[in-house]
Every structure is written in structure tokens, then in C-alpha cells.
């Protein structure tokens, strides 16, 4: 599901100091004279390496582009963080605890000196404060304009970026009944107190999120950042107890996802997670094999669904596509969401899951919302 090119592997090892940086490295890092076709994630990380190595061995022809990318994301991060600071003050004034996740957590605490490619901020609040926090974001100019919804969060849009406001930290509420909030670190975000997942939980959340994205065929172009972040947390915190990580992942109901994705981490950073440690702490036993078959079934179904959406073009609201989406939701429910929600103690059934995924409060509202566009789609089709 997740494969990296040779240049990406080398870049990650150079950034982590596991490989000596020599002039010969540039032949792998820049195999072609032009960098115009490279993924922006790769170019940003390459620019971070350039800054750290004072551009030694980098061809002069690529310097303006890479330096420009580095400055662009640094300025963008500052501008967006300035906007977020104002919201944080309002949340603080209303007594709403906030926990930063993913990129904004890395930028705030674990990796403060490197610009990041962040199209959104991931911010969690306790579920009882969710609606109040959402109202504050909407009053600040955000809009809830997405057609569908995730179970764990709502995406609120503000111009060219968005905020994922989480009511659950893990996508299927894996933290329910655990001490995740109590264990979190409290740090200062420009004078406002925010919580950050402590190192073990942060590592698990990053790995779990990336593995779920792989199953859902989501953000495939971002193949390196999770590796970079995980390694950086380990360096910053000294957290290298894989036994503790495995035990905690099982408690947070994320262990199968770590078993799926950690072989890639071990391949890139064998010094941090060797093959024997991987086999000992994250064995792929019969339970994992059964889980993986279900996850793979959902991944293949997702690929087919995305192909169908692509072929439809603008004429997506047709009876056929409605049935196709229902099949997609059912496969996801049976394979992943249903069992995981039940394991977390959530009593959501499939009908409620469908309504929630399509942003409807009830089956009746779902029909009222989509029946007119389905009729129109049938006429146009």
C-alpha cells in the first residue's frame, strides 16, 4: 500500500542523520536536471535538508526554486498560525480545552524549526464542548460546506485552508475510556495553554492516521511526512520503547494499523526498529491476517468507488451512483467502522452511520436532501 522511491528513502535518512551527506548523494536526490515534476512534499523536505547543510553540494540551478519553497511555507505557516491564535483566545475565554494534533502539534512542540506543508489544522476538543467550539469557528468566518462528513471530525473551511475540528482524537474513537487527555502535555501556544499528545500517544496517532489513509486511498502523495515526524518525535523525546508503544496501541485500538505500516518505518530506519523487534512486538498473527483481509477488501472497494466517481464527471448524482456509494459505505462499515466502533463501546448502527456520513440528521432528511438531485441526475443522464 505504501512504497517510497530510492530518493525519498535517502532524503529521510539524511534528514535524520543516519546517512553521511556527500556530494554523490545529489545523483540520487536530483536524478533529473529539472525539478518541476517533483511532488511538493519532496521538494519542501529537500529544501529543509539544503538549509541544514547550508546548500553544500546542491546545484546552483535548483537553489532559487528550493529556497523559494522553503520561504513560502515558512511565511504561510506564520500567517495561518496568526489567524489560529485569535481563535485559541476565544476558546480559552470560553473554558474549552484544546488538543493539537498532527502538523500543528509538530509545529508547536516536536518540530518547531521546520516549515510544514499544512493544508489544514487538526484540533481536538472534548466531545461535550464540540458544538460550542464549532460555533466559535463558524463565527470567526469558517464555513461547513463539505458534502460528506467524517465520524471523528468536521472540516471547516477558511479561504484556501481548513480546520479539522475533532470530537474524537482517533477516527473510530479508540481513545474512549482511556486516559489520553489526562496524559497529554500542556504547552504554551503564544500565551494560550494547549495540550499535545505525549510522545508514545503522538507516535501511535501519526502511524494510525497514515495507515488509515492508506486503507482509504487518501493523501497518497504525502508518503514521507509521517516517517519524518515519527522519527523526529523519537529523537526529541528519547521515546524508543517499542514494547510500550505496542501495549499502548492495543489499548487505543490501533495495533493492527501499526502492524500494517511499521514495516515501512523499519525498512527506512532499521537502527530504530529492527526486523527482530518488529516481529516480536508487532507480529502478524492470525488475528492480524483476518483484520488485514477486511482492510484490503475496503481498500479495493474504495479504489473502485473513486474510479466510478472519476468516470461520472459532473453527473455524479444518479441512481446508479447512489447505489454505488451505498455499497461503498456498507463495505467500509462491515470491514472497519462497524467493528471498531463496537469495540470502543459506540452504539452507532449502519443507518445512523450512513446519515452521519452524508450529513443528514435522519433517514427522512437524507431522502429530502438527495431525492431532488437524484431525480435531476436521472433526467440529465
mmCIF file of C-alpha atoms in Angstrom:
data_model
loop_
_atom_site.group_PDB
_atom_site.id
_atom_site.type_symbol
_atom_site.label_atom_id
_atom_site.label_comp_id
_atom_site.label_asym_id
_atom_site.label_seq_id
_atom_site.Cartn_x
_atom_site.Cartn_y
_atom_site.Cartn_z
ATOM 1 C CA UNK A 1 0.000 0.000 0.000
ATOM 2 C CA UNK A 2 2.863 2.374 0.822
ATOM 3 C CA UNK A 3 6.030 2.451 -1.266
ATOM 4 C CA UNK A 4 8.817 5.005 -1.364
ATOM 5 C CA UNK A 5 11.289 5.770 -4.112
ATOM 6 C CA UNK A 6 15.035 5.472 -3.544
ATOM 7 C CA UNK A 7 15.484 9.251 -3.434
ATOM 8 C CA UNK A 8 12.758 9.564 -0.787
ATOM 9 C CA UNK A 9 14.375 6.896 1.384
ATOM 10 C CA UNK A 10 17.761 8.563 1.120
ATOM 11 C CA UNK A 11 16.356 12.010 1.889
ATOM 12 C CA UNK A 12 14.653 10.744 5.043
ATOM 13 C CA UNK A 13 17.856 9.100 6.248
ATOM 14 C CA UNK A 14 19.878 12.226 5.517
ATOM 15 C CA UNK A 15 17.405 14.394 7.410
ATOM 16 C CA UNK A 16 17.637 12.038 10.384
ATOM 17 C CA UNK A 17 21.442 11.878 10.296
ATOM 18 C CA UNK A 18 21.504 8.133 9.569
ATOM 19 C CA UNK A 19 23.408 8.571 6.307
ATOM 20 C CA UNK A 20 26.526 10.684 5.682
ATOM 21 C CA UNK A 21 25.796 13.617 3.386
ATOM 22 C CA UNK A 22 28.191 13.505 0.463
ATOM 23 C CA UNK A 23 28.319 15.012 -2.998
ATOM 24 C CA UNK A 24 27.390 11.634 -4.525
ATOM 25 C CA UNK A 25 24.020 11.841 -2.721
ATOM 26 C CA UNK A 26 22.877 14.513 -5.155
ATOM 27 C CA UNK A 27 22.796 11.996 -8.010
ATOM 28 C CA UNK A 28 20.049 10.138 -6.151
ATOM 29 C CA UNK A 29 18.271 13.170 -4.691
ATOM 30 C CA UNK A 30 18.182 15.035 -8.028
ATOM 31 C CA UNK A 31 18.216 12.356 -10.747
ATOM 32 C CA UNK A 32 16.943 14.823 -13.397
ATOM 33 C CA UNK A 33 18.116 18.365 -14.218
ATOM 34 C CA UNK A 34 14.572 19.719 -13.796
ATOM 35 C CA UNK A 35 12.669 19.564 -10.532
ATOM 36 C CA UNK A 36 9.394 20.884 -11.930
ATOM 37 C CA UNK A 37 7.711 17.483 -11.874
ATOM 38 C CA UNK A 38 8.623 16.608 -8.289
ATOM 39 C CA UNK A 39 5.970 16.393 -5.558
ATOM 40 C CA UNK A 40 5.848 19.485 -3.372
ATOM 41 C CA UNK A 41 6.223 17.338 -0.229
ATOM 42 C CA UNK A 42 9.546 16.042 -1.556
ATOM 43 C CA UNK A 43 10.761 19.488 -2.595
ATOM 44 C CA UNK A 44 9.935 21.001 0.803
ATOM 45 C CA UNK A 45 11.872 18.295 2.623
ATOM 46 C CA UNK A 46 14.718 18.693 0.158
ATOM 47 C CA UNK A 47 14.775 22.404 0.925
ATOM 48 C CA UNK A 48 14.952 21.634 4.674
ATOM 49 C CA UNK A 49 17.980 19.458 4.004
ATOM 50 C CA UNK A 50 19.510 22.286 1.970
ATOM 51 C CA UNK A 51 19.039 24.760 4.821
ATOM 52 C CA UNK A 52 20.507 22.360 7.354
ATOM 53 C CA UNK A 53 23.529 21.592 5.153
ATOM 54 C CA UNK A 54 23.972 25.228 4.056
ATOM 55 C CA UNK A 55 23.253 24.140 0.461
ATOM 56 C CA UNK A 56 26.522 22.233 0.220
ATOM 57 C CA UNK A 57 26.661 20.091 -2.967
ATOM 58 C CA UNK A 58 23.306 21.458 -4.249
ATOM 59 C CA UNK A 59 23.451 22.582 -7.920
ATOM 60 C CA UNK A 60 23.134 26.347 -8.250
ATOM 61 C CA UNK A 61 20.358 25.918 -10.821
ATOM 62 C CA UNK A 62 17.927 24.493 -8.229
ATOM 63 C CA UNK A 63 18.684 26.896 -5.385
ATOM 64 C CA UNK A 64 16.197 29.671 -6.291
ATOM 65 C CA UNK A 65 13.320 27.187 -6.552
ATOM 66 C CA UNK A 66 14.114 25.325 -3.329
ATOM 67 C CA UNK A 67 14.855 28.471 -1.361
ATOM 68 C CA UNK A 68 11.586 29.943 -2.609
ATOM 69 C CA UNK A 69 9.644 26.858 -1.498
ATOM 70 C CA UNK A 70 11.243 26.992 1.942
ATOM 71 C CA UNK A 71 10.409 30.692 2.390
ATOM 72 C CA UNK A 72 6.880 30.251 1.024
ATOM 73 C CA UNK A 73 5.898 27.578 3.523
ATOM 74 C CA UNK A 74 7.585 29.360 6.423
ATOM 75 C CA UNK A 75 5.609 32.541 5.667
ATOM 76 C CA UNK A 76 2.405 30.559 5.082
ATOM 77 C CA UNK A 77 2.779 28.785 8.424
ATOM 78 C CA UNK A 78 3.254 32.109 10.220
ATOM 79 C CA UNK A 79 0.220 33.709 8.538
ATOM 80 C CA UNK A 80 -2.096 30.816 9.308
ATOM 81 C CA UNK A 81 -0.852 30.436 12.855
ATOM 82 C CA UNK A 82 -1.578 34.142 13.425
ATOM 83 C CA UNK A 83 -5.218 33.507 12.481
ATOM 84 C CA UNK A 84 -5.361 30.466 14.736
ATOM 85 C CA UNK A 85 -4.020 32.423 17.723
ATOM 86 C CA UNK A 86 -7.141 34.609 17.703
ATOM 87 C CA UNK A 87 -9.431 31.569 17.719
ATOM 88 C CA UNK A 88 -7.442 29.986 20.526
ATOM 89 C CA UNK A 89 -8.021 33.008 22.724
ATOM 90 C CA UNK A 90 -11.777 32.738 22.186
ATOM 91 C CA UNK A 91 -11.762 29.017 23.005
ATOM 92 C CA UNK A 92 -9.693 29.733 26.118
ATOM 93 C CA UNK A 93 -12.058 32.513 27.210
ATOM 94 C CA UNK A 94 -14.948 30.050 26.940
ATOM 95 C CA UNK A 95 -13.156 27.439 29.033
ATOM 96 C CA UNK A 96 -12.801 24.932 26.174
ATOM 97 C CA UNK A 97 -9.719 22.677 26.442
ATOM 98 C CA UNK A 98 -7.867 22.223 23.139
ATOM 99 C CA UNK A 99 -5.540 19.472 21.980
ATOM 100 C CA UNK A 100 -3.364 19.966 18.883
ATOM 101 C CA UNK A 101 -2.861 17.010 16.533
ATOM 102 C CA UNK A 102 -0.657 16.146 13.561
ATOM 103 C CA UNK A 103 1.063 19.071 11.829
ATOM 104 C CA UNK A 104 0.136 21.869 14.202
ATOM 105 C CA UNK A 105 1.277 19.704 17.148
ATOM 106 C CA UNK A 106 4.599 19.082 15.424
ATOM 107 C CA UNK A 107 4.959 22.778 14.582
ATOM 108 C CA UNK A 108 4.112 23.820 18.143
ATOM 109 C CA UNK A 109 6.212 21.336 20.109
ATOM 110 C CA UNK A 110 8.004 18.461 18.412
ATOM 111 C CA UNK A 111 9.485 20.164 15.314
ATOM 112 C CA UNK A 112 9.386 23.925 15.797
ATOM 113 C CA UNK A 113 12.166 24.931 13.401
ATOM 114 C CA UNK A 114 10.995 23.357 10.127
ATOM 115 C CA UNK A 115 8.256 24.780 7.856
ATOM 116 C CA UNK A 116 5.434 22.381 7.065
ATOM 117 C CA UNK A 117 3.048 21.711 4.245
ATOM 118 C CA UNK A 118 -0.233 22.174 6.129
ATOM 119 C CA UNK A 119 -3.480 22.480 4.215
ATOM 120 C CA UNK A 120 -5.385 22.296 7.495
ATOM 121 C CA UNK A 121 -5.115 22.386 11.268
ATOM 122 C CA UNK A 122 -6.198 19.334 13.267
ATOM 123 C CA UNK A 123 -7.625 20.436 16.600
ATOM 124 C CA UNK A 124 -9.497 18.300 19.140
ATOM 125 C CA UNK A 125 -11.818 19.335 21.935
ATOM 126 C CA UNK A 126 -13.632 17.099 24.449
ATOM 127 C CA UNK A 127 -16.842 15.853 22.866
ATOM 128 C CA UNK A 128 -19.073 17.769 25.282
ATOM 129 C CA UNK A 129 -17.533 21.039 24.007
ATOM 130 C CA UNK A 130 -17.672 20.114 20.312
ATOM 131 C CA UNK A 131 -20.775 22.055 19.243
ATOM 132 C CA UNK A 132 -19.723 25.138 21.220
ATOM 133 C CA UNK A 133 -16.239 25.061 19.667
ATOM 134 C CA UNK A 134 -17.707 24.592 16.193
ATOM 135 C CA UNK A 135 -19.903 27.653 16.717
ATOM 136 C CA UNK A 136 -16.832 29.737 17.629
ATOM 137 C CA UNK A 137 -15.060 28.716 14.423
ATOM 138 C CA UNK A 138 -18.142 29.493 12.337
ATOM 139 C CA UNK A 139 -18.471 32.907 13.959
ATOM 140 C CA UNK A 140 -14.816 33.548 13.107
ATOM 141 C CA UNK A 141 -15.567 33.165 9.392
ATOM 142 C CA UNK A 142 -15.188 29.436 8.778
ATOM 143 C CA UNK A 143 -17.813 27.575 6.741
ATOM 144 C CA UNK A 144 -19.046 23.996 6.872
ATOM 145 C CA UNK A 145 -19.511 23.445 3.130
ATOM 146 C CA UNK A 146 -18.425 19.822 2.627
ATOM 147 C CA UNK A 147 -20.964 17.374 1.186
ATOM 148 C CA UNK A 148 -19.922 14.458 3.362
ATOM 149 C CA UNK A 149 -18.750 14.147 6.950
ATOM 150 C CA UNK A 150 -16.270 12.105 8.942
ATOM 151 C CA UNK A 151 -17.331 10.417 12.154
ATOM 152 C CA UNK A 152 -14.477 11.860 14.176
ATOM 153 C CA UNK A 153 -14.320 15.470 12.947
ATOM 154 C CA UNK A 154 -15.925 18.225 10.927
ATOM 155 C CA UNK A 155 -13.979 20.131 8.277
ATOM 156 C CA UNK A 156 -14.441 23.898 8.481
ATOM 157 C CA UNK A 157 -13.147 25.968 5.566
ATOM 158 C CA UNK A 158 -11.486 29.358 5.765
ATOM 159 C CA UNK A 159 -10.397 30.688 2.358
ATOM 160 C CA UNK A 160 -7.678 28.395 0.979
ATOM 161 C CA UNK A 161 -7.227 26.183 4.030
ATOM 162 C CA UNK A 162 -9.346 24.386 6.589
ATOM 163 C CA UNK A 163 -9.640 23.263 10.187
ATOM 164 C CA UNK A 164 -10.451 19.667 11.089
ATOM 165 C CA UNK A 165 -12.240 20.086 14.389
ATOM 166 C CA UNK A 166 -12.165 16.711 16.160
ATOM 167 C CA UNK A 167 -14.744 15.442 18.603
ATOM 168 C CA UNK A 168 -12.770 12.199 18.710
ATOM 169 C CA UNK A 169 -8.978 12.018 18.529
ATOM 170 C CA UNK A 170 -8.895 8.667 16.726
ATOM 171 C CA UNK A 171 -11.144 8.125 13.738
ATOM 172 C CA UNK A 172 -13.231 5.396 15.377
ATOM 173 C CA UNK A 173 -12.985 6.703 18.955
ATOM 174 C CA UNK A 174 -10.121 4.446 20.001
ATOM 175 C CA UNK A 175 -9.285 6.733 22.922
ATOM 176 C CA UNK A 176 -12.741 6.303 24.505
ATOM 177 C CA UNK A 177 -12.408 5.135 28.101
ATOM 178 C CA UNK A 178 -8.644 5.739 28.192
ATOM 179 C CA UNK A 179 -6.516 8.383 29.899
ATOM 180 C CA UNK A 180 -5.387 10.042 26.644
ATOM 181 C CA UNK A 181 -6.441 13.558 27.650
ATOM 182 C CA UNK A 182 -5.000 13.179 31.156
ATOM 183 C CA UNK A 183 -1.624 12.006 29.825
ATOM 184 C CA UNK A 184 -1.347 14.869 27.325
ATOM 185 C CA UNK A 185 1.331 17.529 27.787
ATOM 186 C CA UNK A 186 0.297 21.139 28.399
ATOM 187 C CA UNK A 187 2.363 23.691 26.465
ATOM 188 C CA UNK A 188 2.057 27.362 25.553
ATOM 189 C CA UNK A 189 0.824 28.407 22.136
ATOM 190 C CA UNK A 190 1.615 32.141 22.031
ATOM 191 C CA UNK A 191 0.364 32.517 25.580
ATOM 192 C CA UNK A 192 -2.632 30.173 25.308
ATOM 193 C CA UNK A 193 -2.427 26.770 27.021
ATOM 194 C CA UNK A 194 -2.869 23.842 24.648
ATOM 195 C CA UNK A 195 -2.450 20.126 25.050
ATOM 196 C CA UNK A 196 -0.146 17.981 22.921
ATOM 197 C CA UNK A 197 -0.201 14.190 22.893
ATOM 198 C CA UNK A 198 2.704 12.808 24.874
ATOM 199 C CA UNK A 199 5.369 11.067 22.718
ATOM 200 C CA UNK A 200 4.050 7.483 22.749
ATOM 201 C CA UNK A 201 0.477 8.568 22.027
ATOM 202 C CA UNK A 202 1.659 11.059 19.396
ATOM 203 C CA UNK A 203 3.620 8.353 17.575
ATOM 204 C CA UNK A 204 0.649 5.987 17.659
ATOM 205 C CA UNK A 205 -1.728 8.669 16.393
ATOM 206 C CA UNK A 206 0.550 9.567 13.464
ATOM 207 C CA UNK A 207 1.040 5.924 12.471
ATOM 208 C CA UNK A 208 -2.646 5.095 12.881
ATOM 209 C CA UNK A 209 -3.704 8.119 10.801
ATOM 210 C CA UNK A 210 -1.303 7.313 7.974
ATOM 211 C CA UNK A 211 -2.291 3.641 7.897
ATOM 212 C CA UNK A 212 -5.989 4.540 7.742
ATOM 213 C CA UNK A 213 -5.250 6.976 4.901
ATOM 214 C CA UNK A 214 -3.579 4.114 3.039
ATOM 215 C CA UNK A 215 -6.637 1.884 3.513
ATOM 216 C CA UNK A 216 -8.929 4.705 2.377
ATOM 217 C CA UNK A 217 -6.652 5.620 -0.564
ATOM 218 C CA UNK A 218 -6.344 9.129 0.837
ATOM 219 C CA UNK A 219 -3.461 11.637 0.524
ATOM 220 C CA UNK A 220 -1.274 9.166 -1.347
ATOM 221 C CA UNK A 221 1.048 11.978 -2.428
ATOM 222 C CA UNK A 222 2.091 12.543 1.202
ATOM 223 C CA UNK A 223 4.266 9.492 1.623
ATOM 224 C CA UNK A 224 7.189 10.886 3.612
ATOM 225 C CA UNK A 225 5.915 13.237 6.291
ATOM 226 C CA UNK A 226 4.676 10.564 8.698
ATOM 227 C CA UNK A 227 8.096 8.914 8.656
ATOM 228 C CA UNK A 228 9.852 12.227 9.182
ATOM 229 C CA UNK A 229 7.519 13.146 12.055
ATOM 230 C CA UNK A 230 7.712 9.783 13.819
ATOM 231 C CA UNK A 231 11.491 9.782 13.718
ATOM 232 C CA UNK A 232 11.633 13.390 14.932
ATOM 233 C CA UNK A 233 9.404 12.636 17.947
ATOM 234 C CA UNK A 234 11.674 9.752 18.882
ATOM 235 C CA UNK A 235 14.734 11.990 18.653
ATOM 236 C CA UNK A 236 13.166 14.862 20.582
ATOM 237 C CA UNK A 237 11.706 12.732 23.373
ATOM 238 C CA UNK A 238 14.028 9.746 23.565
ATOM 239 C CA UNK A 239 10.990 7.506 23.160
ATOM 240 C CA UNK A 240 12.243 4.192 21.753
ATOM 241 C CA UNK A 241 10.403 1.571 23.827
ATOM 242 C CA UNK A 242 8.523 -0.385 21.158
ATOM 243 C CA UNK A 243 7.059 -2.688 23.781
ATOM 244 C CA UNK A 244 5.359 0.287 25.439
ATOM 245 C CA UNK A 245 4.205 1.580 22.047
ATOM 246 C CA UNK A 246 2.681 -1.809 21.174
ATOM 247 C CA UNK A 247 0.897 -2.123 24.524
ATOM 248 C CA UNK A 248 -0.440 1.411 24.314
ATOM 249 C CA UNK A 249 -1.541 0.919 20.684
ATOM 250 C CA UNK A 250 -3.554 -2.130 21.730
ATOM 251 C CA UNK A 251 -5.237 -0.090 24.468
ATOM 252 C CA UNK A 252 -6.042 2.651 21.945
ATOM 253 C CA UNK A 253 -7.389 0.022 19.481
ATOM 254 C CA UNK A 254 -4.767 0.967 16.865
ATOM 255 C CA UNK A 255 -2.481 -2.071 16.982
ATOM 256 C CA UNK A 256 -3.490 -3.665 13.615
ATOM 257 C CA UNK A 257 -2.847 -0.374 11.830
ATOM 258 C CA UNK A 258 0.627 -0.140 13.355
ATOM 259 C CA UNK A 259 1.348 -3.726 12.344
ATOM 260 C CA UNK A 260 0.442 -2.802 8.790
ATOM 261 C CA UNK A 261 2.553 0.336 8.487
ATOM 262 C CA UNK A 262 5.588 -0.171 10.726
ATOM 263 C CA UNK A 263 7.432 -2.471 8.274
ATOM 264 C CA UNK A 264 7.932 0.629 6.116
ATOM 265 C CA UNK A 265 9.377 2.539 9.083
ATOM 266 C CA UNK A 266 11.645 -0.420 9.879
ATOM 267 C CA UNK A 267 12.861 -0.538 6.288
ATOM 268 C CA UNK A 268 13.816 3.158 6.313
ATOM 269 C CA UNK A 269 15.124 3.307 9.888
ATOM 270 C CA UNK A 270 16.335 -0.197 10.885
ATOM 271 C CA UNK A 271 18.520 1.401 13.566
ATOM 272 C CA UNK A 272 15.343 2.484 15.376
ATOM 273 C CA UNK A 273 13.162 -0.567 14.706
ATOM 274 C CA UNK A 274 14.998 -3.708 13.682
ATOM 275 C CA UNK A 275 13.452 -6.723 11.985
ATOM 276 C CA UNK A 276 13.535 -8.810 15.166
ATOM 277 C CA UNK A 277 11.909 -6.056 17.239
ATOM 278 C CA UNK A 278 9.258 -5.625 14.568
ATOM 279 C CA UNK A 279 8.485 -9.343 14.551
ATOM 280 C CA UNK A 280 8.491 -9.573 18.354
ATOM 281 C CA UNK A 281 6.358 -6.564 19.240
ATOM 282 C CA UNK A 282 4.145 -6.372 16.127
ATOM 283 C CA UNK A 283 3.638 -9.987 14.984
ATOM 284 C CA UNK A 284 1.392 -10.599 12.020
ATOM 285 C CA UNK A 285 -0.613 -13.415 13.554
ATOM 286 C CA UNK A 286 -3.958 -14.935 12.554
ATOM 287 C CA UNK A 287 -5.939 -12.099 14.105
ATOM 288 C CA UNK A 288 -3.942 -9.618 12.062
ATOM 289 C CA UNK A 289 -4.380 -11.664 8.883
ATOM 290 C CA UNK A 290 -8.165 -11.643 9.346
ATOM 291 C CA UNK A 291 -8.121 -7.913 10.015
ATOM 292 C CA UNK A 292 -5.913 -7.229 7.006
ATOM 293 C CA UNK A 293 -8.215 -9.153 4.656
ATOM 294 C CA UNK A 294 -11.071 -6.885 5.692
ATOM 295 C CA UNK A 295 -8.946 -3.754 5.379
ATOM 296 C CA UNK A 296 -7.754 -4.832 1.941
ATOM 297 C CA UNK A 297 -11.342 -5.501 0.858
ATOM 298 C CA UNK A 298 -12.271 -1.951 1.858
ATOM 299 C CA UNK A 299 -9.212 -0.507 0.106
ATOM 300 C CA UNK A 300 -10.059 -2.256 -3.169
ATOM 301 C CA UNK A 301 -13.684 -1.174 -2.880
ATOM 302 C CA UNK A 302 -12.530 2.406 -2.287
ATOM 303 C CA UNK A 303 -10.350 2.321 -5.390
ATOM 304 C CA UNK A 304 -13.322 1.090 -7.426
ATOM 305 C CA UNK A 305 -15.597 3.743 -5.962
ATOM 306 C CA UNK A 306 -13.117 6.539 -6.719
ATOM 307 C CA UNK A 307 -12.802 5.256 -10.290
ATOM 308 C CA UNK A 308 -16.591 5.342 -10.651
ATOM 309 C CA UNK A 309 -16.716 8.914 -9.295
ATOM 310 C CA UNK A 310 -13.988 9.949 -11.742
ATOM 311 C CA UNK A 311 -15.856 8.442 -14.708
ATOM 312 C CA UNK A 312 -19.087 10.219 -13.758
ATOM 313 C CA UNK A 313 -17.577 13.687 -14.028
ATOM 314 C CA UNK A 314 -20.175 16.311 -13.122
ATOM 315 C CA UNK A 315 -23.088 13.868 -13.409
ATOM 316 C CA UNK A 316 -22.437 12.214 -10.062
ATOM 317 C CA UNK A 317 -25.946 12.341 -8.559
ATOM 318 C CA UNK A 318 -27.577 9.452 -10.377
ATOM 319 C CA UNK A 319 -29.482 6.433 -9.028
ATOM 320 C CA UNK A 320 -26.544 4.220 -10.048
ATOM 321 C CA UNK A 321 -24.042 6.341 -8.109
ATOM 322 C CA UNK A 322 -26.360 6.460 -5.097
ATOM 323 C CA UNK A 323 -26.358 2.657 -5.007
ATOM 324 C CA UNK A 324 -22.611 2.632 -5.657
ATOM 325 C CA UNK A 325 -21.989 4.935 -2.710
ATOM 326 C CA UNK A 326 -24.285 2.871 -0.502
ATOM 327 C CA UNK A 327 -22.224 -0.208 -1.380
ATOM 328 C CA UNK A 328 -19.054 1.713 -0.559
ATOM 329 C CA UNK A 329 -20.404 2.774 2.828
ATOM 330 C CA UNK A 330 -21.600 -0.764 3.585
ATOM 331 C CA UNK A 331 -18.196 -2.264 2.769
ATOM 332 C CA UNK A 332 -16.460 0.283 4.978
ATOM 333 C CA UNK A 333 -18.940 -0.350 7.771
ATOM 334 C CA UNK A 334 -18.568 -4.136 7.690
ATOM 335 C CA UNK A 335 -14.809 -4.108 7.209
ATOM 336 C CA UNK A 336 -13.635 -1.354 9.549
ATOM 337 C CA UNK A 337 -16.019 1.184 11.021
ATOM 338 C CA UNK A 338 -18.684 -1.092 12.486
ATOM 339 C CA UNK A 339 -16.368 -3.499 14.370
ATOM 340 C CA UNK A 340 -14.106 -0.688 15.570
ATOM 341 C CA UNK A 341 -16.963 1.459 16.850
ATOM 342 C CA UNK A 342 -18.461 -1.527 18.679
ATOM 343 C CA UNK A 343 -15.054 -2.241 20.238
ATOM 344 C CA UNK A 344 -14.964 1.356 21.501
ATOM 345 C CA UNK A 345 -18.446 0.975 23.003
ATOM 346 C CA UNK A 346 -20.222 3.182 20.467
ATOM 347 C CA UNK A 347 -23.757 2.014 19.624
ATOM 348 C CA UNK A 348 -23.978 3.638 16.209
ATOM 349 C CA UNK A 349 -25.792 1.423 13.699
ATOM 350 C CA UNK A 350 -25.397 1.368 9.920
ATOM 351 C CA UNK A 351 -28.376 3.640 9.184
ATOM 352 C CA UNK A 352 -27.067 6.275 11.561
ATOM 353 C CA UNK A 353 -23.598 5.835 10.054
ATOM 354 C CA UNK A 354 -24.962 6.494 6.545
ATOM 355 C CA UNK A 355 -26.861 9.571 7.718
ATOM 356 C CA UNK A 356 -23.814 10.919 9.520
ATOM 357 C CA UNK A 357 -21.534 10.266 6.538
ATOM 358 C CA UNK A 358 -23.894 12.146 4.212
ATOM 359 C CA UNK A 359 -24.596 14.957 6.681
ATOM 360 C CA UNK A 360 -28.230 14.204 7.453
ATOM 361 C CA UNK A 361 -29.888 14.069 10.862
ATOM 362 C CA UNK A 362 -32.300 11.281 9.942
ATOM 363 C CA UNK A 363 -33.259 8.956 7.059
ATOM 364 C CA UNK A 364 -36.161 11.301 6.273
ATOM 365 C CA UNK A 365 -33.830 14.292 5.973
ATOM 366 C CA UNK A 366 -31.474 12.179 3.855
ATOM 367 C CA UNK A 367 -34.276 11.490 1.346
ATOM 368 C CA UNK A 368 -35.363 15.130 1.329
ATOM 369 C CA UNK A 369 -31.793 16.225 0.730
ATOM 370 C CA UNK A 370 -30.838 13.844 -2.067
ATOM 371 C CA UNK A 371 -34.075 12.794 -3.812
ATOM 372 C CA UNK A 372 -34.385 16.057 -5.836
ATOM 373 C CA UNK A 373 -30.783 15.894 -7.067
ATOM 374 C CA UNK A 374 -31.155 12.205 -7.883
ATOM 375 C CA UNK A 375 -34.247 12.969 -9.981
ATOM 376 C CA UNK A 376 -32.337 15.728 -11.742
ATOM 377 C CA UNK A 377 -29.349 13.449 -12.282
ATOM 378 C CA UNK A 378 -31.594 10.789 -13.800
ATOM 379 C CA UNK A 379 -33.122 13.312 -16.173
ATOM 380 C CA UNK A 380 -29.699 14.608 -17.212
ATOM 381 C CA UNK A 381 -28.279 11.109 -17.556
#
